[in-house]
PDB file of C-alpha atoms in Angstrom:
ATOM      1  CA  UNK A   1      88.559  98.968  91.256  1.00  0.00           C
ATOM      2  CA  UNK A   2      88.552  98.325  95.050  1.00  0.00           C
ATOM      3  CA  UNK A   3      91.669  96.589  97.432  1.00  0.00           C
ATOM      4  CA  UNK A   4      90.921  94.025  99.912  1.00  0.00           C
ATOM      5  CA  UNK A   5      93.170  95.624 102.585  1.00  0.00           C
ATOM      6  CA  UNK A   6      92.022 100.228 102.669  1.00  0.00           C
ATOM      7  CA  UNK A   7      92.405 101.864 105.163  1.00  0.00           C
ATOM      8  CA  UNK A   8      89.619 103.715 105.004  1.00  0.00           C
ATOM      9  CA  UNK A   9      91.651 107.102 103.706  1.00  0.00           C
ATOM     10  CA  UNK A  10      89.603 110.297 102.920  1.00  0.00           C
ATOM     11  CA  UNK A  11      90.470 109.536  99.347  1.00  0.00           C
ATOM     12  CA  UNK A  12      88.601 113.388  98.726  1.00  0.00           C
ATOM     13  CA  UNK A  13      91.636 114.734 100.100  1.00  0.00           C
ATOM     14  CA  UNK A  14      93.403 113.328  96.664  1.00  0.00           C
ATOM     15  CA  UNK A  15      91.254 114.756  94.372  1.00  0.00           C
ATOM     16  CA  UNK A  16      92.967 117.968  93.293  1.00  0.00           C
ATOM     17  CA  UNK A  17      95.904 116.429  92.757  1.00  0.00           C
ATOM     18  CA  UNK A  18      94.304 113.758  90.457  1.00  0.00           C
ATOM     19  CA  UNK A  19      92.371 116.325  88.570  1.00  0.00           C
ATOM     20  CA  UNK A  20      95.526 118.718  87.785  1.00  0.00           C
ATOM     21  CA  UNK A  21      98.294 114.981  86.867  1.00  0.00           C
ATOM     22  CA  UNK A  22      96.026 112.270  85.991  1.00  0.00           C
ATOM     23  CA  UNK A  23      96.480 113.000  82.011  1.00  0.00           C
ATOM     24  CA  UNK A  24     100.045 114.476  82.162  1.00  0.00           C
ATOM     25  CA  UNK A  25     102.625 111.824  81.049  1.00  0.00           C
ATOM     26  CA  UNK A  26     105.245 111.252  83.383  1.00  0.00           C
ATOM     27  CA  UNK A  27     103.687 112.226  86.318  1.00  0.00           C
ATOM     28  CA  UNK A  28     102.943 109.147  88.816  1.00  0.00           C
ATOM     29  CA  UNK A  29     106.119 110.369  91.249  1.00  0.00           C
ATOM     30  CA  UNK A  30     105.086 113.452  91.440  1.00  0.00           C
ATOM     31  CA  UNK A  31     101.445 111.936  92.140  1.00  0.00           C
ATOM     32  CA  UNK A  32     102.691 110.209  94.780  1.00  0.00           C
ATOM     33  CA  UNK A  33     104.839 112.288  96.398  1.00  0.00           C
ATOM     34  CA  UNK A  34     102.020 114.427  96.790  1.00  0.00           C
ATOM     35  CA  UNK A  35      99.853 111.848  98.054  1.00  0.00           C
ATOM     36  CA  UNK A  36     102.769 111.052 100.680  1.00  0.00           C
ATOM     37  CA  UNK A  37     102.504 114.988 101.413  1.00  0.00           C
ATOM     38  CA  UNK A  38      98.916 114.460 102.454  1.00  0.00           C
ATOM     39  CA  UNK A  39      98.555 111.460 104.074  1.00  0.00           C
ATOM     40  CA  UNK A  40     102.138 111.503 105.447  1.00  0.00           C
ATOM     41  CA  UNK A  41     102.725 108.200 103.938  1.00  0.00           C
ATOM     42  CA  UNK A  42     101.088 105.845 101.050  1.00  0.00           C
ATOM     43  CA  UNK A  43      97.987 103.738 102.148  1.00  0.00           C
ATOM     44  CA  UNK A  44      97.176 100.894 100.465  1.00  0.00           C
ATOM     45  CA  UNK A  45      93.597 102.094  99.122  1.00  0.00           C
ATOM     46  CA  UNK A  46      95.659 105.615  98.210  1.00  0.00           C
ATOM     47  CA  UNK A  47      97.290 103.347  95.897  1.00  0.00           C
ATOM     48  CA  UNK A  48      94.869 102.001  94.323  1.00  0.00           C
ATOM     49  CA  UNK A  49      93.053 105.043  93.920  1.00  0.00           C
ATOM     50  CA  UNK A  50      96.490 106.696  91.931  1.00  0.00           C
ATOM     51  CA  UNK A  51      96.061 103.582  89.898  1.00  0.00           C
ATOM     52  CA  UNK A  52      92.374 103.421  89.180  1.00  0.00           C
ATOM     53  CA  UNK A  53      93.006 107.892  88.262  1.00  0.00           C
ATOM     54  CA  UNK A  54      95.943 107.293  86.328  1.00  0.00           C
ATOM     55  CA  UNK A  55      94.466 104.339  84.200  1.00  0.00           C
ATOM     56  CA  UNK A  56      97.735 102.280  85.631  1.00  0.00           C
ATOM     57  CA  UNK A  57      97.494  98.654  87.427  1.00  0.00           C
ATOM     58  CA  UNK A  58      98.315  99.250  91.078  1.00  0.00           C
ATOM     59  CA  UNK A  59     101.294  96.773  90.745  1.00  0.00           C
ATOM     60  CA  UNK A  60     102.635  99.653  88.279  1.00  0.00           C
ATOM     61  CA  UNK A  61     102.090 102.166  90.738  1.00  0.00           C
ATOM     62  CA  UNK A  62     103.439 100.036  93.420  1.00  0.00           C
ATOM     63  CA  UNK A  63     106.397  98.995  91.280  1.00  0.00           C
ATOM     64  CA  UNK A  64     107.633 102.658  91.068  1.00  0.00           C
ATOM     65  CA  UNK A  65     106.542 103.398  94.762  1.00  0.00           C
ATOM     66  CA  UNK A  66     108.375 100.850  96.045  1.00  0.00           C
ATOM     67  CA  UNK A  67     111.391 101.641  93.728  1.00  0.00           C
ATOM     68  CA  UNK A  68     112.090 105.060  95.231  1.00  0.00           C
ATOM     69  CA  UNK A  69     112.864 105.107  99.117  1.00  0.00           C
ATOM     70  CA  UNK A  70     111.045 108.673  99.362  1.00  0.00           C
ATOM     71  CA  UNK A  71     108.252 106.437  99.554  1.00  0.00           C
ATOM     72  CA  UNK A  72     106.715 104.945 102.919  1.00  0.00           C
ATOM     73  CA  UNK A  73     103.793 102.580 103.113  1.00  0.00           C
ATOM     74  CA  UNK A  74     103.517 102.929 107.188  1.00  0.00           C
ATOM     75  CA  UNK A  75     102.525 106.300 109.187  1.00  0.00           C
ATOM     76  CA  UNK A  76     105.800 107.789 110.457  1.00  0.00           C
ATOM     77  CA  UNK A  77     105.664 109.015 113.942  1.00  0.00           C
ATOM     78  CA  UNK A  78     105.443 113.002 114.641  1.00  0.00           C
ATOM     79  CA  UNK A  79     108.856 113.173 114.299  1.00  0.00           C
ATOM     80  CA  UNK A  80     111.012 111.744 111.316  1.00  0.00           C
ATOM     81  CA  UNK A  81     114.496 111.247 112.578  1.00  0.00           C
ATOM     82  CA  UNK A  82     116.866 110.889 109.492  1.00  0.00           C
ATOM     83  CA  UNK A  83     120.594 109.545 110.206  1.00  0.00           C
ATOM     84  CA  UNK A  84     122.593 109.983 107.423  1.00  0.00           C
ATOM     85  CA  UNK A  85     124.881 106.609 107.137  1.00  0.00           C
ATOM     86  CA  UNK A  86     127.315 108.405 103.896  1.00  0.00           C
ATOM     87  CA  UNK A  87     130.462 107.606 103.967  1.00  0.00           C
ATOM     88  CA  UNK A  88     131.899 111.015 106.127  1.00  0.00           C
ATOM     89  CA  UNK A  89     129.371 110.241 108.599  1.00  0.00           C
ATOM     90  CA  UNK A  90     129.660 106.674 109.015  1.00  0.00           C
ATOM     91  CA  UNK A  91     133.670 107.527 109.377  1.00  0.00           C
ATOM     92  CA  UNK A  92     132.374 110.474 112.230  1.00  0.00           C
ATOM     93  CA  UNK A  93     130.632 107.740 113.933  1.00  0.00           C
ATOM     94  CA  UNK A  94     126.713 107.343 113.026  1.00  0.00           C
ATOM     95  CA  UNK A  95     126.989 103.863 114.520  1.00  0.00           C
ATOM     96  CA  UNK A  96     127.482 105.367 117.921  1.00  0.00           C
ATOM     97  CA  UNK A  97     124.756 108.377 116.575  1.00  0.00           C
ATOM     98  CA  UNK A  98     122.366 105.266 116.086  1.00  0.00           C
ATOM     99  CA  UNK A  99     123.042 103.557 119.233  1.00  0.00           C
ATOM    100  CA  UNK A 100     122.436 106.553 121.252  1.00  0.00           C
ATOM    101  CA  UNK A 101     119.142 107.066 119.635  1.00  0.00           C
ATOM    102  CA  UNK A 102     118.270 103.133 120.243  1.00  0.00           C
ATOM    103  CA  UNK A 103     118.862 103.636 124.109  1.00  0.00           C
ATOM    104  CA  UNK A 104     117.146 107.108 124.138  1.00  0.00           C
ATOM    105  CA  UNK A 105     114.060 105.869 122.326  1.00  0.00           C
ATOM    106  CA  UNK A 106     113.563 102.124 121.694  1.00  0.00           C
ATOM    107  CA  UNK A 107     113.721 101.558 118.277  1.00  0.00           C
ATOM    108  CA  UNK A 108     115.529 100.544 115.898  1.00  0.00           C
ATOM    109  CA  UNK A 109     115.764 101.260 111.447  1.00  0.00           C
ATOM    110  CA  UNK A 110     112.246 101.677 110.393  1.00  0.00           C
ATOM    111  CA  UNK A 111     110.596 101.803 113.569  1.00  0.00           C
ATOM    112  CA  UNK A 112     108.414 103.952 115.365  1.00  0.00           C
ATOM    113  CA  UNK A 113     108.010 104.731 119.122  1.00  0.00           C
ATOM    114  CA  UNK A 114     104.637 103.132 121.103  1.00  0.00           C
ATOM    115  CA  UNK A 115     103.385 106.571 121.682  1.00  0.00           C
ATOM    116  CA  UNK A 116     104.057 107.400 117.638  1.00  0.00           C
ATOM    117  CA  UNK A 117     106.117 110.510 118.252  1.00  0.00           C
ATOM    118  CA  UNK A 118     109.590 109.182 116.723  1.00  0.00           C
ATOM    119  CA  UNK A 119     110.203 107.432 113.575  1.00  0.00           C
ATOM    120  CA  UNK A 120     114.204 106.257 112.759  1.00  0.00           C
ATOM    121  CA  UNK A 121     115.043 106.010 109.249  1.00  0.00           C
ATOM    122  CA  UNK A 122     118.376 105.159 108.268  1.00  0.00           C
ATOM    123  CA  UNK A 123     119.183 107.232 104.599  1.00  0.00           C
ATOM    124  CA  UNK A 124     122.552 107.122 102.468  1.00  0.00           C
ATOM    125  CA  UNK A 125     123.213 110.520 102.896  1.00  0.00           C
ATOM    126  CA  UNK A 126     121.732 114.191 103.550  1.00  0.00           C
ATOM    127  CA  UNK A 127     124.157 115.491 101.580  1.00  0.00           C
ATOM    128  CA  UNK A 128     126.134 117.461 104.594  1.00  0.00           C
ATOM    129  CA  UNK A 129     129.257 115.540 104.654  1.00  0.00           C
ATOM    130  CA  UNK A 130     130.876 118.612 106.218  1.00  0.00           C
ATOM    131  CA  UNK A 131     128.358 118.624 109.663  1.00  0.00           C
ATOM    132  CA  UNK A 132     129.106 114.829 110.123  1.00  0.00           C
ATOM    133  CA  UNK A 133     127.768 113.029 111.763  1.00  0.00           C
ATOM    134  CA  UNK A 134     124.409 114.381 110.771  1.00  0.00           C
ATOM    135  CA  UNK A 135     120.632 114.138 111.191  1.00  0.00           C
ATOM    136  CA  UNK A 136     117.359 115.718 110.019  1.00  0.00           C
ATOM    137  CA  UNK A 137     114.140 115.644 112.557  1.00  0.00           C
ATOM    138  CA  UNK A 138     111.676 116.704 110.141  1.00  0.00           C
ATOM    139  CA  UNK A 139     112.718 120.037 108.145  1.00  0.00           C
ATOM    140  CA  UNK A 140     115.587 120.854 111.222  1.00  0.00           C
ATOM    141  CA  UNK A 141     118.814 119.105 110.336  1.00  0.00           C
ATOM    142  CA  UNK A 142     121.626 118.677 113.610  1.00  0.00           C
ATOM    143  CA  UNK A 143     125.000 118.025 112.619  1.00  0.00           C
ATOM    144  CA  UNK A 144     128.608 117.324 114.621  1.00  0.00           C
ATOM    145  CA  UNK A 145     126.311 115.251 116.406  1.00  0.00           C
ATOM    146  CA  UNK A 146     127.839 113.006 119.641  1.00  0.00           C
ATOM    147  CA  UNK A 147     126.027 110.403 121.987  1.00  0.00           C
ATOM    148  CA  UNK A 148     125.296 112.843 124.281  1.00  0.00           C
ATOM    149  CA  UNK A 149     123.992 115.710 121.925  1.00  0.00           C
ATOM    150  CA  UNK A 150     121.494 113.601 120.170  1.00  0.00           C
ATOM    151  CA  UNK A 151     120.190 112.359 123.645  1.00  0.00           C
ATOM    152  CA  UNK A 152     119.291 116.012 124.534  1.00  0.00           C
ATOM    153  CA  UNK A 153     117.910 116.765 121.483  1.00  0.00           C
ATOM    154  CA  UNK A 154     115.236 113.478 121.824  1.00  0.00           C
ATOM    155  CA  UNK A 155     114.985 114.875 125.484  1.00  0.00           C
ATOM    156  CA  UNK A 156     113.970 118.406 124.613  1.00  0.00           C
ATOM    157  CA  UNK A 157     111.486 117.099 121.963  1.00  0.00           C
ATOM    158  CA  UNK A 158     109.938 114.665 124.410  1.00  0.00           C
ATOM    159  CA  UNK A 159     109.877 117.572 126.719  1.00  0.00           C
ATOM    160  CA  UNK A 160     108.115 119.456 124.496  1.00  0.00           C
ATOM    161  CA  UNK A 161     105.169 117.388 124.323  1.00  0.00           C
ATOM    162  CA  UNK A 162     104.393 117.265 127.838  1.00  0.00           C
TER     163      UNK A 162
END
């Protein structure tokens, strides 16, 4: 089985993970998820790899990908900022949280920066209603957040790539 748009992924980094799920019922999220953990998201030829492994179609495997919004079919920049839009954080003020990142960086829900550094993804919540507002950058979650806060914090990272 082949798909008209790959990416050209080194589909040998998949292998392991194949060999140890492919015959365990139940097991496609946990399939992908790991795939996700590799590539950093789910390329289209990834897919249809999981699919041709798994004996699935890839509109199964795309079905339950798509289902979950763990799941991302675009590279995320170097840093995945996560603003939590629950109900304690939207009431803190994550619209203001979201502007502040807009004028800091550029970019809106689901976009990435030019230079691929920052990705913004809007979530329903991070589960830290008592830091509100609240965001994770990668593993490192920043909470009470204000305007001004969350503009250092972009700063410092920016800074830290120079």
């Amino acid at each position: 089985m082949s798909c008209c748009n790959c990416q050209n992924s080194d589909l040998s980094l998949l292998d392991k993970v194949l060999k140890n799920y492919k015959n365990t019922k139940g097991s496609l999220i946990t399939v992908l998820q790991k795939a996700q953990e590799i590539y950093g998201y789910l390329p289209t030829d990834v897919i249809y790899r999981i699919a041709e492994e798994m004996s699935l179609t890839p509109a199964k495997v795309m079905g339950v990908a798509t289902f979950y919004t763990q799941f991302r079919f675009k590279p995320v920049g170097k840093y995945l900022i996560m603003l939590c839009q629950g109900t304690a954080c939207h009431v803190n003020g994550s619209e203001r949280i979201e502007k502040a990142i807009k004028e800091e960086l550029g970019i809106s829900d689901g976009e990435t920066t030019d230079d691929g550094l920052f990705t913004l993804k809007n979530v329903a919540c991070l589960g830290c209603c008592s830091l509100s507002p609240v965001m994770m950058i990668n593993e490192e979650t920043y909470g009470s957040l204000t305007p001004e806060k969350v503009k250092t914090i972009l700063k410092n990272l920016k800074e830290g790539e120079k």
